[in-house]
Coordinates of N, CA, C and O in Angstrom, one line a residue:
P1 N -32.8 6.5 41.5 CA -33.0 5.6 42.2 C -32.5 4.1 42.0 O -32.3 3.4 42.5
W2 N -32.1 4.1 40.1 CA -31.6 3.0 39.4 C -30.1 2.9 39.8 O -29.7 2.5 39.2
G3 N -30.0 3.8 40.8 CA -27.9 4.0 40.8 C -27.2 3.0 41.4 O -26.4 2.7 40.7
L4 N -27.9 2.8 42.8 CA -27.1 1.7 43.4 C -27.3 0.2 42.4 O -28.5 0.0 41.8
I5 N -25.9 -0.3 42.6 CA -26.4 -1.8 42.0 C -26.5 -2.4 41.9 O -27.9 -3.5 41.3
S6 N -27.3 -2.9 43.2 CA -28.0 -3.6 44.6 C -29.4 -3.4 44.1 O -30.8 -4.1 44.0
V7 N -29.9 -2.1 43.9 CA -31.3 -1.9 42.9 C -31.5 -2.1 42.0 O -32.7 -3.1 41.8
Q8 N -30.6 -2.5 41.0 CA -30.6 -2.5 39.8 C -30.9 -3.6 39.6 O -32.6 -4.9 39.2
A9 N -29.5 -4.7 40.3 CA -30.3 -6.4 40.5 C -31.5 -6.7 41.4 O -32.4 -7.5 40.6
A10 N -32.2 -6.0 42.1 CA -33.4 -6.7 42.7 C -34.6 -6.8 40.9 O -35.3 -6.7 41.5
R11 N -34.8 -5.5 40.6 CA -35.6 -4.5 40.0 C -35.7 -5.7 38.3 O -36.7 -6.4 38.5
A12 N -34.6 -6.1 38.5 CA -33.9 -7.5 37.5 C -34.7 -8.6 37.2 O -35.2 -9.2 36.7
H13 N -34.4 -8.5 38.8 CA -34.8 -10.5 39.4 C -36.5 -10.1 39.1 O -36.8 -11.0 39.4
S14 N -36.8 -9.3 39.9 CA -38.3 -9.3 39.5 C -39.4 -9.2 38.4 O -40.2 -9.8 38.0
C15 N -38.1 -9.0 37.2 CA -38.9 -9.4 35.4 C -38.6 -10.3 35.2 O -38.4 -11.9 35.6
D16 N -40.2 -10.7 34.2 CA -40.2 -12.4 34.3 C -39.4 -12.1 32.7 O -39.1 -12.7 32.2
I17 N -39.2 -10.9 31.6 CA -38.7 -10.3 30.9 C -38.2 -9.5 30.7 O -38.6 -8.3 31.1
L18 N -37.1 -9.4 29.9 CA -36.0 -8.1 29.9 C -36.1 -7.9 28.1 O -35.6 -9.3 27.4
M19 N -36.3 -6.1 28.4 CA -36.4 -6.3 26.8 C -35.4 -4.9 26.4 O -35.6 -4.0 27.1
G20 N -34.3 -4.1 25.2 CA -34.1 -3.3 25.2 C -32.8 -4.1 24.4 O -32.6 -4.4 23.4
P21 N -32.7 -2.7 24.3 CA -31.6 -2.6 22.2 C -30.1 -3.3 22.9 O -30.0 -3.5 23.9
H22 N -29.8 -3.8 22.0 CA -28.3 -4.0 22.0 C -26.9 -3.2 22.8 O -27.0 -1.8 22.5
G23 N -26.6 -3.6 23.9 CA -26.4 -2.6 24.8 C -25.6 -3.5 26.3 O -26.3 -4.1 26.1
A24 N -25.8 -2.3 27.3 CA -24.1 -3.3 28.3 C -25.5 -3.2 29.4 O -25.4 -3.6 30.4
G25 N -26.7 -2.9 29.1 CA -28.2 -2.9 29.6 C -28.8 -4.2 30.2 O -29.3 -4.7 30.7
L26 N -28.4 -4.5 28.8 CA -28.6 -6.6 28.9 C -28.0 -7.6 29.8 O -28.3 -8.2 29.8
V27 N -27.3 -6.5 30.3 CA -26.2 -7.5 30.9 C -27.2 -7.8 32.6 O -26.7 -8.7 33.0
H28 N -27.9 -6.9 32.8 CA -29.1 -7.0 33.8 C -29.7 -8.3 33.5 O -30.3 -8.7 34.7
A29 N -29.4 -9.2 32.6 CA -30.3 -10.6 32.6 C -29.5 -11.4 33.7 O -29.6 -12.6 33.5
L30 N -27.8 -11.7 33.4 CA -27.7 -11.8 34.9 C -28.3 -11.9 36.2 O -28.1 -13.4 36.6
W31 N -29.3 -11.0 36.5 CA -30.1 -11.6 37.8 C -31.6 -11.8 37.2 O -32.0 -12.2 38.2
L32 N -32.1 -11.9 36.1 CA -33.1 -12.6 36.0 C -32.8 -14.7 36.5 O -32.4 -14.9 36.2
Y33 N -34.2 -14.8 36.6 CA -34.1 -16.4 37.1 C -34.3 -17.3 35.9 O -34.8 -16.5 35.0
P34 N -34.0 -18.2 36.0 CA -33.4 -19.1 34.7 C -35.3 -19.4 34.5 O -35.8 -19.5 34.9
G35 N -35.2 -19.9 33.0 CA -36.8 -19.6 32.4 C -37.2 -18.2 32.2 O -38.6 -18.1 31.3
S36 N -36.7 -17.0 32.6 CA -36.7 -15.7 32.5 C -36.9 -15.2 30.2 O -36.0 -15.9 30.0
V37 N -37.5 -14.2 30.2 CA -36.8 -13.8 28.6 C -35.8 -12.7 28.5 O -36.3 -12.3 28.9
V38 N -35.0 -13.1 27.5 CA -34.7 -11.2 27.1 C -34.7 -11.6 25.7 O -34.0 -12.4 25.1
I39 N -35.1 -9.4 25.3 CA -35.6 -9.9 23.8 C -34.4 -9.1 24.2 O -34.2 -7.6 24.4
E40 N -33.5 -8.8 22.7 CA -32.8 -8.1 22.2 C -33.0 -7.5 21.3 O -32.9 -8.0 20.1
I41 N -32.9 -6.4 21.4 CA -33.5 -5.6 19.7 C -31.5 -5.2 19.0 O -31.7 -4.1 19.6
L42 N -32.0 -5.7 17.6 CA -30.5 -5.4 16.9 C -30.5 -4.5 15.4 O -31.4 -4.9 15.2
D43 N -29.6 -3.8 15.8 CA -29.2 -3.0 14.9 C -28.4 -3.9 13.6 O -28.3 -4.5 14.0
Q44 N -28.7 -3.1 12.0 CA -28.1 -4.2 11.4 C -26.2 -4.0 11.8 O -25.6 -4.8 11.8
E45 N -25.7 -3.0 12.3 CA -24.1 -3.2 12.6 C -24.0 -4.7 13.8 O -23.0 -5.0 13.7
H46 N -25.0 -4.7 14.2 CA -25.0 -6.2 15.6 C -25.3 -6.9 15.5 O -25.4 -7.6 16.4
H47 N -25.7 -7.9 13.8 CA -27.1 -8.4 13.9 C -26.4 -10.1 14.7 O -27.1 -10.0 14.5
G48 N -25.4 -9.7 14.0 CA -24.1 -11.2 14.0 C -23.8 -11.3 15.6 O -23.6 -12.1 16.1
A49 N -24.0 -10.2 16.9 CA -23.3 -10.5 18.0 C -24.3 -11.5 18.5 O -25.6 -11.5 18.3
A50 N -23.3 -12.3 19.5 CA -24.0 -13.1 19.8 C -23.4 -12.7 21.6 O -23.9 -14.3 22.5
Y51 N -23.0 -11.9 21.9 CA -22.6 -11.9 23.4 C -24.0 -12.1 24.8 O -23.9 -12.8 25.1
Y52 N -25.3 -11.1 24.6 CA -26.2 -11.2 25.1 C -27.0 -12.8 24.6 O -27.5 -13.6 25.9
R53 N -27.4 -12.8 23.6 CA -27.6 -14.3 23.5 C -27.1 -15.5 24.2 O -27.0 -16.4 25.0
N54 N -25.3 -15.9 24.0 CA -24.3 -16.8 24.7 C -25.1 -16.1 26.6 O -25.0 -17.4 27.0
L55 N -25.0 -14.9 27.0 CA -25.7 -14.7 28.1 C -26.4 -15.3 28.3 O -26.5 -15.9 29.9
A56 N -27.6 -15.0 28.3 CA -29.5 -15.9 28.2 C -28.9 -17.3 28.2 O -28.8 -17.8 28.7
H57 N -28.2 -18.3 26.9 CA -28.5 -19.3 27.4 C -27.4 -20.5 28.5 O -27.8 -20.5 29.0
L58 N -26.3 -19.5 28.9 CA -25.4 -20.2 29.4 C -26.0 -19.4 31.4 O -25.9 -20.3 31.9
S59 N -26.9 -18.8 31.7 CA -28.1 -18.6 32.6 C -29.7 -19.1 32.7 O -29.8 -18.9 33.2
G60 N -29.9 -19.8 32.0 CA -31.1 -20.9 31.6 C -31.5 -19.9 31.1 O -33.1 -20.4 31.6
L61 N -31.7 -18.9 30.5 CA -32.8 -17.9 29.5 C -33.2 -18.6 28.7 O -32.6 -19.0 27.7
I62 N -34.2 -17.6 27.7 CA -34.6 -18.1 26.8 C -34.5 -16.7 26.4 O -34.9 -15.8 26.4
Y63 N -34.0 -16.7 24.5 CA -33.5 -15.7 23.9 C -34.4 -15.7 22.8 O -34.2 -16.6 21.5
F64 N -34.8 -13.8 22.9 CA -35.0 -13.8 21.5 C -34.8 -12.6 21.2 O -33.4 -11.5 21.6
K65 N -34.3 -12.7 19.4 CA -33.9 -12.0 19.3 C -34.5 -10.7 17.8 O -35.7 -11.2 17.0
H66 N -35.1 -9.3 17.5 CA -35.7 -8.8 16.8 C -35.0 -8.0 16.0 O -34.3 -7.1 16.7
S67 N -34.9 -7.8 14.9 CA -34.5 -6.5 14.6 C -35.1 -4.9 14.5 O -36.4 -4.9 14.1
K68 N -34.1 -3.6 14.9 CA -34.1 -2.5 15.6 C -35.2 -2.2 14.0 O -36.5 -1.1 14.4
A69 N -34.9 -2.5 12.8 CA -35.7 -2.0 11.7 C -37.4 -1.9 11.6 O -37.9 -0.9 11.2
E70 N -37.5 -2.9 11.9 CA -38.9 -3.6 11.9 C -39.9 -2.7 12.9 O -41.0 -3.0 13.2
L71 N -38.9 -2.1 13.5 CA -39.5 -1.7 15.2 C -39.7 0.2 14.3 O -40.1 0.7 15.1
E72 N -39.0 -0.2 13.4 CA -38.8 1.3 13.5 C -40.0 2.5 12.6 O -40.0 2.9 11.6
H73 N -41.1 1.5 12.4 CA -43.0 2.1 11.7 C -43.2 2.8 12.6 O -42.8 2.7 13.7
P74 N -44.5 4.0 11.8 CA -44.7 5.2 12.4 C -46.4 4.2 12.9 O -46.3 3.3 13.5
E75 N -46.1 4.6 14.6 CA -47.6 4.6 15.1 C -49.0 4.3 14.9 O -48.5 4.9 13.4
P76 N -49.7 3.3 14.1 CA -49.4 2.1 15.9 C -49.2 1.0 15.8 O -48.9 0.3 16.4
M77 N -48.9 1.0 14.1 CA -47.9 -0.1 13.8 C -46.7 -0.7 14.8 O -46.0 -2.1 15.0
K78 N -45.5 0.2 15.0 CA -44.3 0.3 16.1 C -45.6 -0.3 17.4 O -44.7 -1.8 18.0
S79 N -46.0 0.0 17.9 CA -47.0 -0.2 19.6 C -47.1 -1.9 19.3 O -47.1 -2.5 20.0
Q80 N -47.8 -2.1 18.4 CA -48.7 -3.6 17.6 C -47.3 -4.6 17.4 O -47.6 -5.9 18.3
M81 N -46.1 -4.5 17.0 CA -45.1 -5.1 16.8 C -44.9 -5.3 18.0 O -44.8 -6.6 17.9
L82 N -44.2 -4.0 19.2 CA -43.8 -4.4 20.2 C -44.8 -5.5 21.3 O -43.6 -6.8 21.8
E83 N -46.2 -5.7 21.4 CA -47.2 -6.0 22.4 C -46.3 -7.4 21.6 O -46.5 -8.8 22.6
R84 N -47.2 -7.6 20.4 CA -46.4 -9.0 19.6 C -44.9 -9.7 20.4 O -45.6 -10.8 21.2
L85 N -44.3 -9.5 20.5 CA -42.7 -9.8 21.3 C -42.9 -9.8 22.3 O -42.9 -11.1 23.1
L86 N -43.5 -9.0 22.8 CA -43.8 -9.0 24.9 C -44.7 -10.3 24.8 O -45.3 -10.9 26.0
V87 N -46.1 -10.4 24.0 CA -46.8 -11.6 23.9 C -46.7 -13.1 23.6 O -46.5 -14.3 24.4
S88 N -45.6 -12.9 23.1 CA -45.2 -14.2 22.3 C -44.4 -14.7 23.4 O -43.8 -15.6 24.0
A89 N -43.3 -13.4 24.0 CA -42.4 -14.2 25.2 C -43.3 -14.7 26.4 O -42.9 -15.4 27.0
A90 N -44.2 -13.8 26.2 CA -45.1 -14.4 27.6 C -45.8 -16.2 28.1 O -45.7 -16.9 28.6
E91 N -46.0 -16.3 26.4 CA -46.5 -16.8 26.4 C -45.6 -18.2 26.4 O -46.0 -19.6 26.6
V92 N -44.3 -17.5 26.1 CA -43.2 -18.9 25.4 C -43.0 -19.4 27.0 O -42.8 -20.3 27.9
I93 N -43.4 -18.5 28.8 CA -42.7 -18.2 29.9 C -43.9 -19.2 30.2 O -43.8 -20.0 31.2
S94 N -45.1 -18.7 30.0 CA -46.2 -19.4 30.4 C -46.2 -21.8 30.0 O -46.5 -21.8 30.6
N95 N -45.8 -20.9 28.8 CA -46.1 -23.1 28.2 C -44.6 -23.6 28.9 O -45.7 -24.3 29.3
K96 N -43.8 -23.3 29.2 CA -43.0 -23.4 29.7 C -43.0 -23.5 31.5 O -42.6 -24.6 32.0
A97 N -43.8 -23.1 32.3 CA -44.7 -22.9 33.3 C -45.6 -24.3 34.0 O -45.2 -24.7 35.0
S98 N -46.7 -24.3 32.7 CA -47.3 -25.6 32.7 C -46.9 -26.9 32.4 O -47.3 -27.8 33.1
S99 N -45.5 -26.7 32.2 CA -45.2 -28.3 31.9 C -44.5 -28.5 32.9 O -43.6 -29.3 32.9
S100 N -43.2 -27.4 33.9 CA -43.1 -27.6 34.6 C -43.4 -28.3 36.2 O -43.9 -27.9 36.3
L101 N -42.6 -29.2 36.1 CA -43.0 -29.8 38.1 C -42.4 -28.7 39.2 O -43.2 -29.2 39.6
L102 N -41.6 -27.6 38.6 CA -41.2 -26.9 39.4 C -41.8 -25.3 39.4 O -41.6 -25.3 38.3
V103 N -43.1 -24.9 39.6 CA -42.3 -23.3 39.7 C -42.8 -22.4 40.6 O -43.6 -23.0 41.6
S104 N -41.6 -21.3 40.8 CA -41.3 -20.7 41.5 C -43.0 -19.5 41.7 O -43.4 -19.1 40.1
V105 N -43.3 -19.2 42.7 CA -44.3 -17.5 42.6 C -43.7 -17.2 43.7 O -43.3 -16.9 44.9
K106 N -43.6 -15.8 42.6 CA -43.1 -14.4 43.7 C -44.9 -13.8 44.7 O -45.4 -13.6 44.1
Q107 N -44.3 -13.5 45.7 CA -45.2 -12.9 46.8 C -44.8 -11.9 46.6 O -43.8 -10.9 46.7
S108 N -46.3 -10.7 46.8 CA -45.7 -9.5 46.9 C -46.2 -9.0 47.5 O -46.7 -9.4 48.5

């Protein structure tokens, strides 16, 4: 079901937060609405890469990067770190929305 680009675009557009490792999958940030958050997990080799940071900024998205090495801890530490990343992203979205004059709400 994820094969069709229209399906991929629709699913990405319905996200508030897109998180993934450095790679082509982060191009789905193109389908996010402005104000959404992109979290890029970077390995040491790509630590200075700015492709998805630039894409996020040019698209009106909020960009975070995080070191892959910090997520290679055993459980439960790894899950706790991922949860903190997602909570931080959600707080940014919430704070941005509460101070905005225009907040869009998607009805399901």
